[in-house]
């Protein structure tokens, strides 16, 4: 089954019109010695019914947040997704369209992304947002490259060690063939010590990258870090949790020049890591240095409001090797999910999600810390996620929870090494994240499982 | 019929006190937030998002959707993008709970079904490309290019070679040079021969011991198969360089010939194109890469392998000299699942038949349009062709963009215009295999009618859509990118 709609007689008419006697003649453009002599070795074709049976069988062999209580964190979270999000994004008019190059035939997509940019800029407290990047990790790397462009400083990039290690790993890859030095400042206390940052920042530093709330769930003193960056003429790049701003100050209020985020929490399901949503916002003065697409408002020839792809001269299809990024296909449908999600939540819904997640996480931490052999690795304030230290070992904790139908983690030992976290701690520590979707009963069950 | 009220901006529809999503009351102790978080971290108020009721939200977005053209509603022959039919079964199956609700940090032991699927996907992609090393991590084609260039850099570093140049033909997609620059390479662009192929003489002049990678799309962006590809690869390999195949056009050759068999060392797929992702209003895509065996140890991790000694168990491992990561988590799994469903539906014969019919449709349309929009290159094409509106521009003052815009009034999505850059007034048509003869005939009729129309009419097109052409000059000078920016003036 190949979704072909041409019958044999039509095919004959078409070949005749083309002026060849067979399909093979058209294939002769490919030298015979390069053509496959036998069919590909692929599994046999399945009908829709067989495919459904096959996928269901594969699916039932996976544990998931729908069969177990998910307390997992580390950059992806089981937040509730209202049904309207799926309903809207399942419309073929959205999901079977492509990049809105033809503005007149893409006003639905364009306006939705303009609204996305507006709401995301508002969440970050900065002036402009682009229409999405791939995800939080590559987004953080893009933000650092952008900071290098904005400052013209190629010398150094300073990263706070409590940043998601996968983001740091990604950034390392992105910088490897360049002269820029990446300095990661360890955070043995869970948050960075300002003096340690001061010791490494210099006048060739393009930016400081900080995550807040950080990878351990702890709150960084972003405002002071921002001041330090600005004193040295560097930019502050903050990676943030877009739901946290229901309670916490926004990156713009804390002094960030560029903010990035993993937008998965805004209505995108977990689906084993992607597709997710890369968010990037910045101050107005840097708009022409941004990577990715930007939707602008304008008027049409009759003076009616309309939307189009603005500032395309930054992009690869115009600027080629001088482009601000190579990104072409982005994460449009996930941006649409976030737009629908945020319009359903509004300011009050956002605050409720943030408050519920925060309260439940604190209840969980409080109860877990009463269990023998359990403690929080870092004592400082946290938002919805914390590092649990389990004296019998993180793997034991994960196994005990799993036996009670609960997923926790990841264990820090499963992640790239983080400076300032010892081997022994890595073996005993794991992340626990609590969203509004978890109930008190589930939390109590987790506590019992680890007791 | 457009509902103008519903398509106002959300900020205009907002009314204080309205709301859609409501969450349950807290079932844990209601400790004051001020006791949990330091006051200096707390915001005075949540962000000023619009306040809407659920029906407002639904009506707004449903009405917006009707302002779009899409594959589900219109013929969409956008060249280089492979806008084929998106099977509905993929949508249902990729939302099965054991797929859509799997957390990316879940341990391998309890997601064996998903790992099996992704492992089989790796195997199928390796088979179709003829290149055995696979990484499913890149999020789109451009991301795959970038990843492969980092792999190349790591390979040369390991060999103690410092190579600085990436070479590509002028017809290359913009992402090729942009990826090369982003990966820290210097870009060298080659002019095509008059027939639209790589110029071997020029290639020989530019390829040297500084050449890291030669990037080439095959079939190229003119829809022509680069017949000299074995010779091109010999030249690049003789200088110690690597050949990268931009796989955006795999829909023309899958099951017929393989990049690994015609000299490619690395390539990316665009799962959202060739394996009908879908395109999601601009994304998400998925851009897995395949490489030769000697490059596999540099791929980003994790990749999936069968656990040694136990062919029923799958595990996640990071290759020995991995470049690291190019993003967080495993990859765009939701799109890979759809690609998997597609390949399992087609099987080997179906994959080949899809490519053959893509070629048949493109040649048929090329022939139908040849009297008004001739193609300068090639008697036949593969899955797409690039016509030129140059003659119409000279004789009648009609340019490619005018024809494109007028097609919208006739109910067709236009082709890609002004790409590749090597063809003046380029119009790049890719009908795909999932269109019928009747649709291609109707499209051709529309083009023929359009070119008979007054130039003035065409310049004012589209006339029947919700809006006409946007004013871009002032909007570029003073960009309005958010609704707060709209209210500032
Ligand atoms: C020839 C070619 N190369 C590369 C790309 C980039 O792929 P993507 O948009 O998936 O990043 C595209 C498509 O946009 C393309 O047509």
GROMACS .gro file of N, CA, C and O in nm, chain B residues 218-324:
model
  428
  669UNK      N    1   2.112   1.490  -0.401
  669UNK     CA    2   2.100   1.403  -0.518
  669UNK      C    3   1.974   1.318  -0.508
  669UNK      O    4   1.963   1.239  -0.416
  670UNK      N    5   1.878   1.333  -0.601
  670UNK     CA    6   1.879   1.426  -0.712
  670UNK      C    7   1.894   1.570  -0.664
  670UNK      O    8   1.851   1.604  -0.554
  671UNK      N    9   1.956   1.651  -0.747
  671UNK     CA   10   1.986   1.788  -0.705
  671UNK      C   11   1.859   1.872  -0.703
  671UNK      O   12   1.749   1.823  -0.733
  672UNK      N   13   1.874   1.997  -0.666
  672UNK     CA   14   1.754   2.080  -0.645
  672UNK      C   15   1.688   2.118  -0.779
  672UNK      O   16   1.582   2.179  -0.779
  673UNK      N   17   1.747   2.078  -0.891
  673UNK     CA   18   1.679   2.094  -1.019
  673UNK      C   19   1.597   1.969  -1.052
  673UNK      O   20   1.533   1.960  -1.157
  674UNK      N   21   1.601   1.871  -0.963
  674UNK     CA   22   1.526   1.747  -0.986
  674UNK      C   23   1.600   1.651  -1.078
  674UNK      O   24   1.540   1.559  -1.133
  675UNK      N   25   1.730   1.672  -1.094
  675UNK     CA   26   1.809   1.588  -1.185
  675UNK      C   27   1.906   1.501  -1.106
  675UNK      O   28   1.964   1.546  -1.007
  676UNK      N   29   1.922   1.380  -1.152
  676UNK     CA   30   2.017   1.290  -1.086
  676UNK      C   31   2.158   1.327  -1.130
  676UNK      O   32   2.186   1.338  -1.251
  677UNK      N   33   2.247   1.346  -1.036
  677UNK     CA   34   2.387   1.378  -1.067
  677UNK      C   35   2.454   1.248  -1.113
  677UNK      O   36   2.500   1.168  -1.032
  678UNK      N   37   2.461   1.232  -1.245
  678UNK     CA   38   2.510   1.104  -1.298
  678UNK      C   39   2.657   1.082  -1.266
  678UNK      O   40   2.705   0.970  -1.263
  679UNK      N   41   2.729   1.191  -1.246
  679UNK     CA   42   2.872   1.177  -1.220
  679UNK      C   43   2.904   1.154  -1.073
  679UNK      O   44   3.019   1.168  -1.032
  680UNK      N   45   2.803   1.123  -0.995
  680UNK     CA   46   2.825   1.115  -0.850
  680UNK      C   47   2.937   1.017  -0.813
  680UNK      O   48   3.017   1.048  -0.723
  681UNK      N   49   2.953   0.901  -0.882
  681UNK     CA   50   3.067   0.815  -0.844
  681UNK      C   51   3.201   0.885  -0.867
  681UNK      O   52   3.291   0.874  -0.784
  682UNK      N   53   3.210   0.960  -0.976
  682UNK     CA   54   3.334   1.031  -1.007
  682UNK      C   55   3.356   1.145  -0.907
  682UNK      O   56   3.467   1.169  -0.859
  683UNK      N   57   3.248   1.216  -0.874
  683UNK     CA   58   3.255   1.323  -0.774
  683UNK      C   59   3.309   1.266  -0.643
  683UNK      O   60   3.401   1.321  -0.581
  684UNK      N   61   3.252   1.152  -0.602
  684UNK     CA   62   3.296   1.090  -0.477
  684UNK      C   63   3.442   1.049  -0.485
  684UNK      O   64   3.518   1.066  -0.389
  685UNK      N   65   3.484   0.998  -0.602
  685UNK     CA   66   3.625   0.957  -0.617
  685UNK      C   67   3.717   1.077  -0.597
  685UNK      O   68   3.819   1.069  -0.530
  686UNK      N   69   3.678   1.191  -0.657
  686UNK     CA   70   3.762   1.311  -0.646
  686UNK      C   71   3.772   1.355  -0.499
  686UNK      O   72   3.881   1.384  -0.449
  687UNK      N   73   3.658   1.359  -0.431
  687UNK     CA   74   3.658   1.405  -0.291
  687UNK      C   75   3.734   1.306  -0.203
  687UNK      O   76   3.817   1.346  -0.120
  688UNK      N   77   3.711   1.179  -0.224
  688UNK     CA   78   3.778   1.077  -0.142
  688UNK      C   79   3.928   1.076  -0.166
  688UNK      O   80   4.006   1.056  -0.073
  689UNK      N   81   3.968   1.097  -0.291
  689UNK     CA   82   4.111   1.096  -0.322
  689UNK      C   83   4.183   1.206  -0.245
  689UNK      O   84   4.301   1.191  -0.209
  690UNK      N   85   4.112   1.316  -0.216
  690UNK     CA   86   4.174   1.424  -0.140
  690UNK      C   87   4.154   1.404   0.011
  690UNK      O   88   4.188   1.491   0.090
  691UNK      N   89   4.095   1.292   0.048
  691UNK     CA   90   4.076   1.263   0.190
  691UNK      C   91   3.949   1.323   0.249
  691UNK      O   92   3.930   1.319   0.371
  692UNK      N   93   3.862   1.380   0.166
  692UNK     CA   94   3.740   1.442   0.216
  692UNK      C   95   3.624   1.344   0.225
  692UNK      O   96   3.635   1.228   0.183
  693UNK      N   97   3.512   1.391   0.279
  693UNK     CA   98   3.391   1.310   0.291
  693UNK      C   99   3.280   1.368   0.204
  693UNK      O  100   3.276   1.489   0.180
  694UNK      N  101   3.192   1.280   0.157
  694UNK     CA  102   3.079   1.324   0.074
  694UNK      C  103   2.951   1.318   0.158
  694UNK      O  104   2.917   1.214   0.215
  695UNK      N  105   2.883   1.432   0.165
  695UNK     CA  106   2.756   1.440   0.237
  695UNK      C  107   2.642   1.447   0.138
  695UNK      O  108   2.642   1.531   0.047
  696UNK      N  109   2.544   1.361   0.154
  696UNK     CA  110   2.426   1.364   0.067
  696UNK      C  111   2.311   1.428   0.144
  696UNK      O  112   2.266   1.376   0.247
  697UNK      N  113   2.265   1.543   0.094
  697UNK     CA  114   2.144   1.606   0.148
  697UNK      C  115   2.027   1.522   0.098
  697UNK      O  116   2.001   1.516  -0.023
  698UNK      N  117   1.959   1.456   0.190
  698UNK     CA  118   1.856   1.358   0.151
  698UNK      C  119   1.717   1.416   0.136
  698UNK      O  120   1.619   1.340   0.135
  699UNK      N  121   1.706   1.547   0.123
  699UNK     CA  122   1.573   1.608   0.111
  699UNK      C  123   1.494   1.551  -0.006
  699UNK      O  124   1.371   1.553  -0.006
  700UNK      N  125   1.566   1.500  -0.105
  700UNK     CA  126   1.500   1.450  -0.225
  700UNK      C  127   1.495   1.297  -0.231
  700UNK      O  128   1.483   1.239  -0.340
  701UNK      N  129   1.500   1.233  -0.118
  701UNK     CA  130   1.497   1.086  -0.116
  701UNK      C  131   1.368   1.029  -0.176
  701UNK      O  132   1.364   0.913  -0.216
  702UNK      N  133   1.264   1.111  -0.183
  702UNK     CA  134   1.139   1.060  -0.238
  702UNK      C  135   1.156   1.018  -0.384
  702UNK      O  136   1.075   0.941  -0.437
  703UNK      N  137   1.261   1.068  -0.450
  703UNK     CA  138   1.283   1.032  -0.590
  703UNK      C  139   1.354   0.899  -0.606
  703UNK      O  140   1.342   0.833  -0.710
  704UNK      N  141   1.431   0.860  -0.506
  704UNK     CA  142   1.523   0.748  -0.531
  704UNK      C  143   1.510   0.632  -0.434
  704UNK      O  144   1.576   0.530  -0.449
  705UNK      N  145   1.426   0.646  -0.332
  705UNK     CA  146   1.418   0.538  -0.232
  705UNK      C  147   1.375   0.408  -0.300
  705UNK      O  148   1.281   0.405  -0.378
  706UNK      N  149   1.449   0.304  -0.273
  706UNK     CA  150   1.419   0.175  -0.332
  706UNK      C  151   1.474   0.158  -0.473
  706UNK      O  152   1.464   0.050  -0.531
  707UNK      N  153   1.531   0.265  -0.530
  707UNK     CA  154   1.583   0.258  -0.667
  707UNK      C  155   1.736   0.263  -0.665
  707UNK      O  156   1.804   0.186  -0.731
  708UNK      N  157   1.789   0.356  -0.585
  708UNK     CA  158   1.935   0.364  -0.570
  708UNK      C  159   1.963   0.418  -0.429
  708UNK      O  160   1.874   0.474  -0.366
  709UNK      N  161   2.086   0.396  -0.380
  709UNK     CA  162   2.114   0.430  -0.239
  709UNK      C  163   2.237   0.519  -0.228
  709UNK      O  164   2.341   0.491  -0.290
  710UNK      N  165   2.229   0.622  -0.146
  710UNK     CA  166   2.344   0.711  -0.125
  710UNK      C  167   2.471   0.635  -0.091
  710UNK      O  168   2.579   0.668  -0.143
  711UNK      N  169   2.459   0.532  -0.009
  711UNK     CA  170   2.578   0.456   0.028
  711UNK      C  171   2.638   0.382  -0.090
  711UNK      O  172   2.758   0.355  -0.093
  712UNK      N  173   2.557   0.352  -0.190
  712UNK     CA  174   2.606   0.279  -0.308
  712UNK      C  175   2.659   0.373  -0.415
  712UNK      O  176   2.730   0.331  -0.505
  713UNK      N  177   2.623   0.502  -0.408
  713UNK     CA  178   2.678   0.592  -0.511
  713UNK      C  179   2.783   0.687  -0.455
  713UNK      O  180   2.813   0.789  -0.516
  714UNK      N  181   2.840   0.655  -0.340
  714UNK     CA  182   2.958   0.728  -0.295
  714UNK      C  183   2.940   0.817  -0.174
  714UNK      O  184   3.036   0.877  -0.126
  715UNK      N  185   2.817   0.828  -0.123
  715UNK     CA  186   2.795   0.910  -0.005
  715UNK      C  187   2.855   0.847   0.121
  715UNK      O  188   2.855   0.725   0.135
  716UNK      N  189   2.907   0.932   0.208
  716UNK     CA  190   2.959   0.885   0.337
  716UNK      C  191   2.863   0.916   0.451
  716UNK      O  192   2.865   0.850   0.554
  717UNK      N  193   2.784   1.020   0.432
  717UNK     CA  194   2.691   1.063   0.537
  717UNK      C  195   2.568   1.121   0.466
  717UNK      O  196   2.580   1.171   0.354
  718UNK      N  197   2.455   1.116   0.531
  718UNK     CA  198   2.335   1.179   0.475
  718UNK      C  199   2.234   1.207   0.585
  718UNK      O  200   2.244   1.153   0.695
  719UNK      N  201   2.136   1.292   0.555
  719UNK     CA  202   2.021   1.303   0.645
  719UNK      C  203   1.896   1.269   0.567
  719UNK      O  204   1.892   1.279   0.444
  720UNK      N  205   1.795   1.226   0.640
  720UNK     CA  206   1.660   1.213   0.587
  720UNK      C  207   1.578   1.330   0.642
  720UNK      O  208   1.607   1.382   0.749
  721UNK      N  209   1.473   1.365   0.571
  721UNK     CA  210   1.370   1.451   0.628
  721UNK      C  211   1.247   1.363   0.644
  721UNK      O  212   1.174   1.343   0.547
  722UNK      N  213   1.228   1.310   0.763
  722UNK     CA  214   1.117   1.216   0.785
  722UNK      C  215   0.983   1.284   0.758
  722UNK      O  216   0.888   1.223   0.711
  723UNK      N  217   0.979   1.416   0.787
  723UNK     CA  218   0.854   1.491   0.765
  723UNK      C  219   0.824   1.506   0.617
  723UNK      O  220   0.710   1.535   0.581
  724UNK      N  221   0.922   1.486   0.530
  724UNK     CA  222   0.896   1.494   0.386
  724UNK      C  223   0.878   1.353   0.331
  724UNK      O  224   0.768   1.310   0.302
  725UNK      N  225   0.990   1.283   0.317
  725UNK     CA  226   0.991   1.154   0.249
  725UNK      C  227   0.896   1.053   0.314
  725UNK      O  228   0.828   0.978   0.245
  726UNK      N  229   0.895   1.050   0.447
  726UNK     CA  230   0.815   0.949   0.517
  726UNK      C  231   0.692   1.012   0.583
  726UNK      O  232   0.645   0.966   0.685
  727UNK      N  233   0.648   1.121   0.526
  727UNK     CA  234   0.519   1.186   0.551
  727UNK      C  235   0.490   1.216   0.698
  727UNK      O  236   0.385   1.185   0.751
  728UNK      N  237   0.583   1.285   0.760
  728UNK     CA  238   0.587   1.324   0.900
  728UNK      C  239   0.469   1.364   0.982
  728UNK      O  240   0.450   1.309   1.085
  729UNK      N  241   0.382   1.450   0.954
  729UNK     CA  242   0.355   1.554   0.853
  729UNK      C  243   0.435   1.682   0.879
  729UNK      O  244   0.525   1.681   0.962
  730UNK      N  245   0.400   1.792   0.813
  730UNK     CA  246   0.482   1.914   0.821
  730UNK      C  247   0.442   2.010   0.932
  730UNK      O  248   0.515   2.105   0.960
  731UNK      N  249   0.324   1.988   0.993
  731UNK     CA  250   0.287   2.062   1.114
  731UNK      C  251   0.294   2.213   1.109
  731UNK      O  252   0.339   2.275   1.205
  732UNK      N  253   0.255   2.276   0.999
  732UNK     CA  254   0.257   2.423   0.989
  732UNK      C  255   0.398   2.480   1.006
  732UNK      O  256   0.416   2.589   1.058
  733UNK      N  257   0.498   2.403   0.962
  733UNK     CA  258   0.637   2.451   0.969
  733UNK      C  259   0.727   2.357   1.048
  733UNK      O  260   0.848   2.374   1.049
  734UNK      N  261   0.674   2.261   1.113
  734UNK     CA  262   0.748   2.164   1.192
  734UNK      C  263   0.654   2.106   1.295
  734UNK      O  264   0.539   2.150   1.304
  735UNK      N  265   0.691   2.009   1.372
  735UNK     CA  266   0.823   1.949   1.384
  735UNK      C  267   0.857   1.856   1.268
  735UNK      O  268   0.768   1.798   1.207
  736UNK      N  269   0.986   1.842   1.245
  736UNK     CA  270   1.035   1.743   1.152
  736UNK      C  271   1.110   1.637   1.229
  736UNK      O  272   1.092   1.621   1.350
  737UNK      N  273   1.192   1.565   1.157
  737UNK     CA  274   1.287   1.474   1.218
  737UNK      C  275   1.393   1.451   1.111
  737UNK      O  276   1.359   1.428   0.996
  738UNK      N  277   1.520   1.463   1.149
  738UNK     CA  278   1.628   1.460   1.049
  738UNK      C  279   1.736   1.360   1.080
  738UNK      O  280   1.853   1.396   1.093
  739UNK      N  281   1.701   1.229   1.092
  739UNK     CA  282   1.803   1.130   1.126
  739UNK      C  283   1.916   1.128   1.025
  739UNK      O  284   1.896   1.159   0.908
  740UNK      N  285   2.035   1.093   1.071
  740UNK     CA  286   2.147   1.081   0.979
  740UNK      C  287   2.197   0.937   0.975
  740UNK      O  288   2.187   0.863   1.072
  741UNK      N  289   2.250   0.901   0.857
  741UNK     CA  290   2.313   0.771   0.837
  741UNK      C  291   2.456   0.795   0.791
  741UNK      O  292   2.480   0.886   0.711
  742UNK      N  293   2.548   0.714   0.840
  742UNK     CA  294   2.689   0.732   0.806
  742UNK      C  295   2.754   0.596   0.779
  742UNK      O  296   2.704   0.491   0.819
  743UNK      N  297   2.871   0.602   0.715
  743UNK     CA  298   2.950   0.481   0.693
  743UNK      C  299   3.000   0.425   0.826
  743UNK      O  300   3.009   0.498   0.924
  744UNK      N  301   3.037   0.298   0.823
  744UNK     CA  302   3.074   0.231   0.949
  744UNK      C  303   3.188   0.302   1.023
  744UNK      O  304   3.184   0.313   1.144
  745UNK      N  305   3.288   0.355   0.949
  745UNK     CA  306   3.402   0.416   1.019
  745UNK      C  307   3.367   0.551   1.083
  745UNK      O  308   3.447   0.607   1.157
  746UNK      N  309   3.246   0.602   1.056
  746UNK     CA  310   3.203   0.728   1.119
  746UNK      C  311   3.107   0.703   1.235
  746UNK      O  312   3.077   0.795   1.312
  747UNK      N  313   3.057   0.579   1.247
  747UNK     CA  314   2.951   0.551   1.343
  747UNK      C  315   2.993   0.579   1.487
  747UNK      O  316   2.911   0.618   1.570
  748UNK      N  317   3.122   0.561   1.517
  748UNK     CA  318   3.166   0.581   1.656
  748UNK      C  319   3.160   0.727   1.699
  748UNK      O  320   3.172   0.758   1.817
  749UNK      N  321   3.140   0.818   1.603
  749UNK     CA  322   3.134   0.961   1.638
  749UNK      C  323   2.991   1.014   1.651
  749UNK      O  324   2.969   1.129   1.685
  750UNK      N  325   2.894   0.931   1.619
  750UNK     CA  326   2.754   0.976   1.620
  750UNK      C  327   2.713   1.026   1.758
  750UNK      O  328   2.766   0.981   1.859
  751UNK      N  329   2.615   1.118   1.763
  751UNK     CA  330   2.564   1.159   1.894
  751UNK      C  331   2.494   1.042   1.960
  751UNK      O  332   2.443   0.952   1.894
  752UNK      N  333   2.492   1.044   2.092
  752UNK     CA  334   2.427   0.938   2.166
  752UNK      C  335   2.310   0.993   2.244
  752UNK      O  336   2.297   1.112   2.260
  753UNK      N  337   2.220   0.902   2.287
  753UNK     CA  338   2.231   0.758   2.270
  753UNK      C  339   2.175   0.708   2.137
  753UNK      O  340   2.093   0.774   2.076
  754UNK      N  341   2.224   0.589   2.098
  754UNK     CA  342   2.163   0.515   1.988
  754UNK      C  343   2.113   0.383   2.047
  754UNK      O  344   2.149   0.347   2.159
  755UNK      N  345   2.030   0.313   1.972
  755UNK     CA  346   1.975   0.188   2.025
  755UNK      C  347   2.047   0.070   1.962
  755UNK      O  348   2.073   0.070   1.842
  756UNK      N  349   2.081  -0.025   2.045
  756UNK     CA  350   2.138  -0.148   1.989
  756UNK      C  351   2.076  -0.269   2.059
  756UNK      O  352   2.015  -0.256   2.165
  757UNK      N  353   2.093  -0.382   1.995
  757UNK     CA  354   2.050  -0.507   2.056
  757UNK      C  355   2.153  -0.543   2.161
  757UNK      O  356   2.273  -0.534   2.136
  758UNK      N  357   2.107  -0.582   2.280
  758UNK     CA  358   2.203  -0.615   2.384
  758UNK      C  359   2.283  -0.737   2.341
  758UNK      O  360   2.225  -0.840   2.301
  759UNK      N  361   2.417  -0.729   2.347
  759UNK     CA  362   2.498  -0.842   2.301
  759UNK      C  363   2.455  -0.971   2.372
  759UNK      O  364   2.439  -0.973   2.493
  760UNK      N  365   2.434  -1.074   2.293
  760UNK     CA  366   2.398  -1.203   2.350
  760UNK      C  367   2.250  -1.221   2.381
  760UNK      O  368   2.210  -1.324   2.433
  761UNK      N  369   2.169  -1.121   2.351
  761UNK     CA  370   2.026  -1.132   2.382
  761UNK      C  371   1.947  -1.055   2.278
  761UNK      O  372   1.920  -0.936   2.294
  762UNK      N  373   1.910  -1.121   2.170
  762UNK     CA  374   1.854  -1.047   2.056
  762UNK      C  375   1.711  -0.998   2.080
  762UNK      O  376   1.652  -0.937   1.993
  763UNK      N  377   1.655  -1.023   2.198
  763UNK     CA  378   1.522  -0.971   2.228
  763UNK      C  379   1.527  -0.846   2.317
  763UNK      O  380   1.425  -0.792   2.352
  764UNK      N  381   1.647  -0.807   2.361
  764UNK     CA  382   1.658  -0.691   2.451
  764UNK      C  383   1.726  -0.575   2.379
  764UNK      O  384   1.825  -0.594   2.310
  765UNK      N  385   1.672  -0.456   2.400
  765UNK     CA  386   1.729  -0.338   2.337
  765UNK      C  387   1.783  -0.245   2.444
  765UNK      O  388   1.726  -0.234   2.553
  766UNK      N  389   1.894  -0.179   2.413
  766UNK     CA  390   1.951  -0.086   2.511
  766UNK      C  391   1.999   0.040   2.443
  766UNK      O  392   2.021   0.045   2.322
  767UNK      N  393   2.013   0.144   2.527
  767UNK     CA  394   2.058   0.274   2.480
  767UNK      C  395   2.206   0.288   2.511
  767UNK      O  396   2.245   0.271   2.626
  768UNK      N  397   2.286   0.314   2.409
  768UNK     CA  398   2.430   0.329   2.432
  768UNK      C  399   2.480   0.453   2.359
  768UNK      O  400   2.423   0.496   2.259
  769UNK      N  401   2.589   0.508   2.412
  769UNK     CA  402   2.652   0.622   2.347
  769UNK      C  403   2.777   0.572   2.275
  769UNK      O  404   2.860   0.502   2.335
  770UNK      N  405   2.790   0.602   2.146
  770UNK     CA  406   2.906   0.554   2.069
  770UNK      C  407   3.040   0.596   2.132
  770UNK      O  408   3.046   0.699   2.200
  771UNK      N  409   3.143   0.517   2.106
  771UNK     CA  410   3.272   0.530   2.175
  771UNK      C  411   3.330   0.672   2.171
  771UNK      O  412   3.373   0.725   2.273
  772UNK      N  413   3.333   0.733   2.054
  772UNK     CA  414   3.394   0.867   2.043
  772UNK      C  415   3.290   0.970   2.003
  772UNK      O  416   3.316   1.059   1.921
  773UNK      N  417   3.173   0.955   2.062
  773UNK     CA  418   3.058   1.039   2.028
  773UNK      C  419   3.091   1.188   2.035
  773UNK      O  420   3.164   1.233   2.122
  774UNK      N  421   3.033   1.263   1.941
  774UNK     CA  422   3.046   1.409   1.946
  774UNK      C  423   2.969   1.467   2.064
  774UNK      O  424   2.980   1.584   2.095
  775UNK      N  425   2.890   1.384   2.131
  775UNK     CA  426   2.809   1.433   2.244
  775UNK      C  427   2.664   1.439   2.202
  775UNK      O  428   2.611   1.344   2.144
   0.00000   0.00000   0.00000
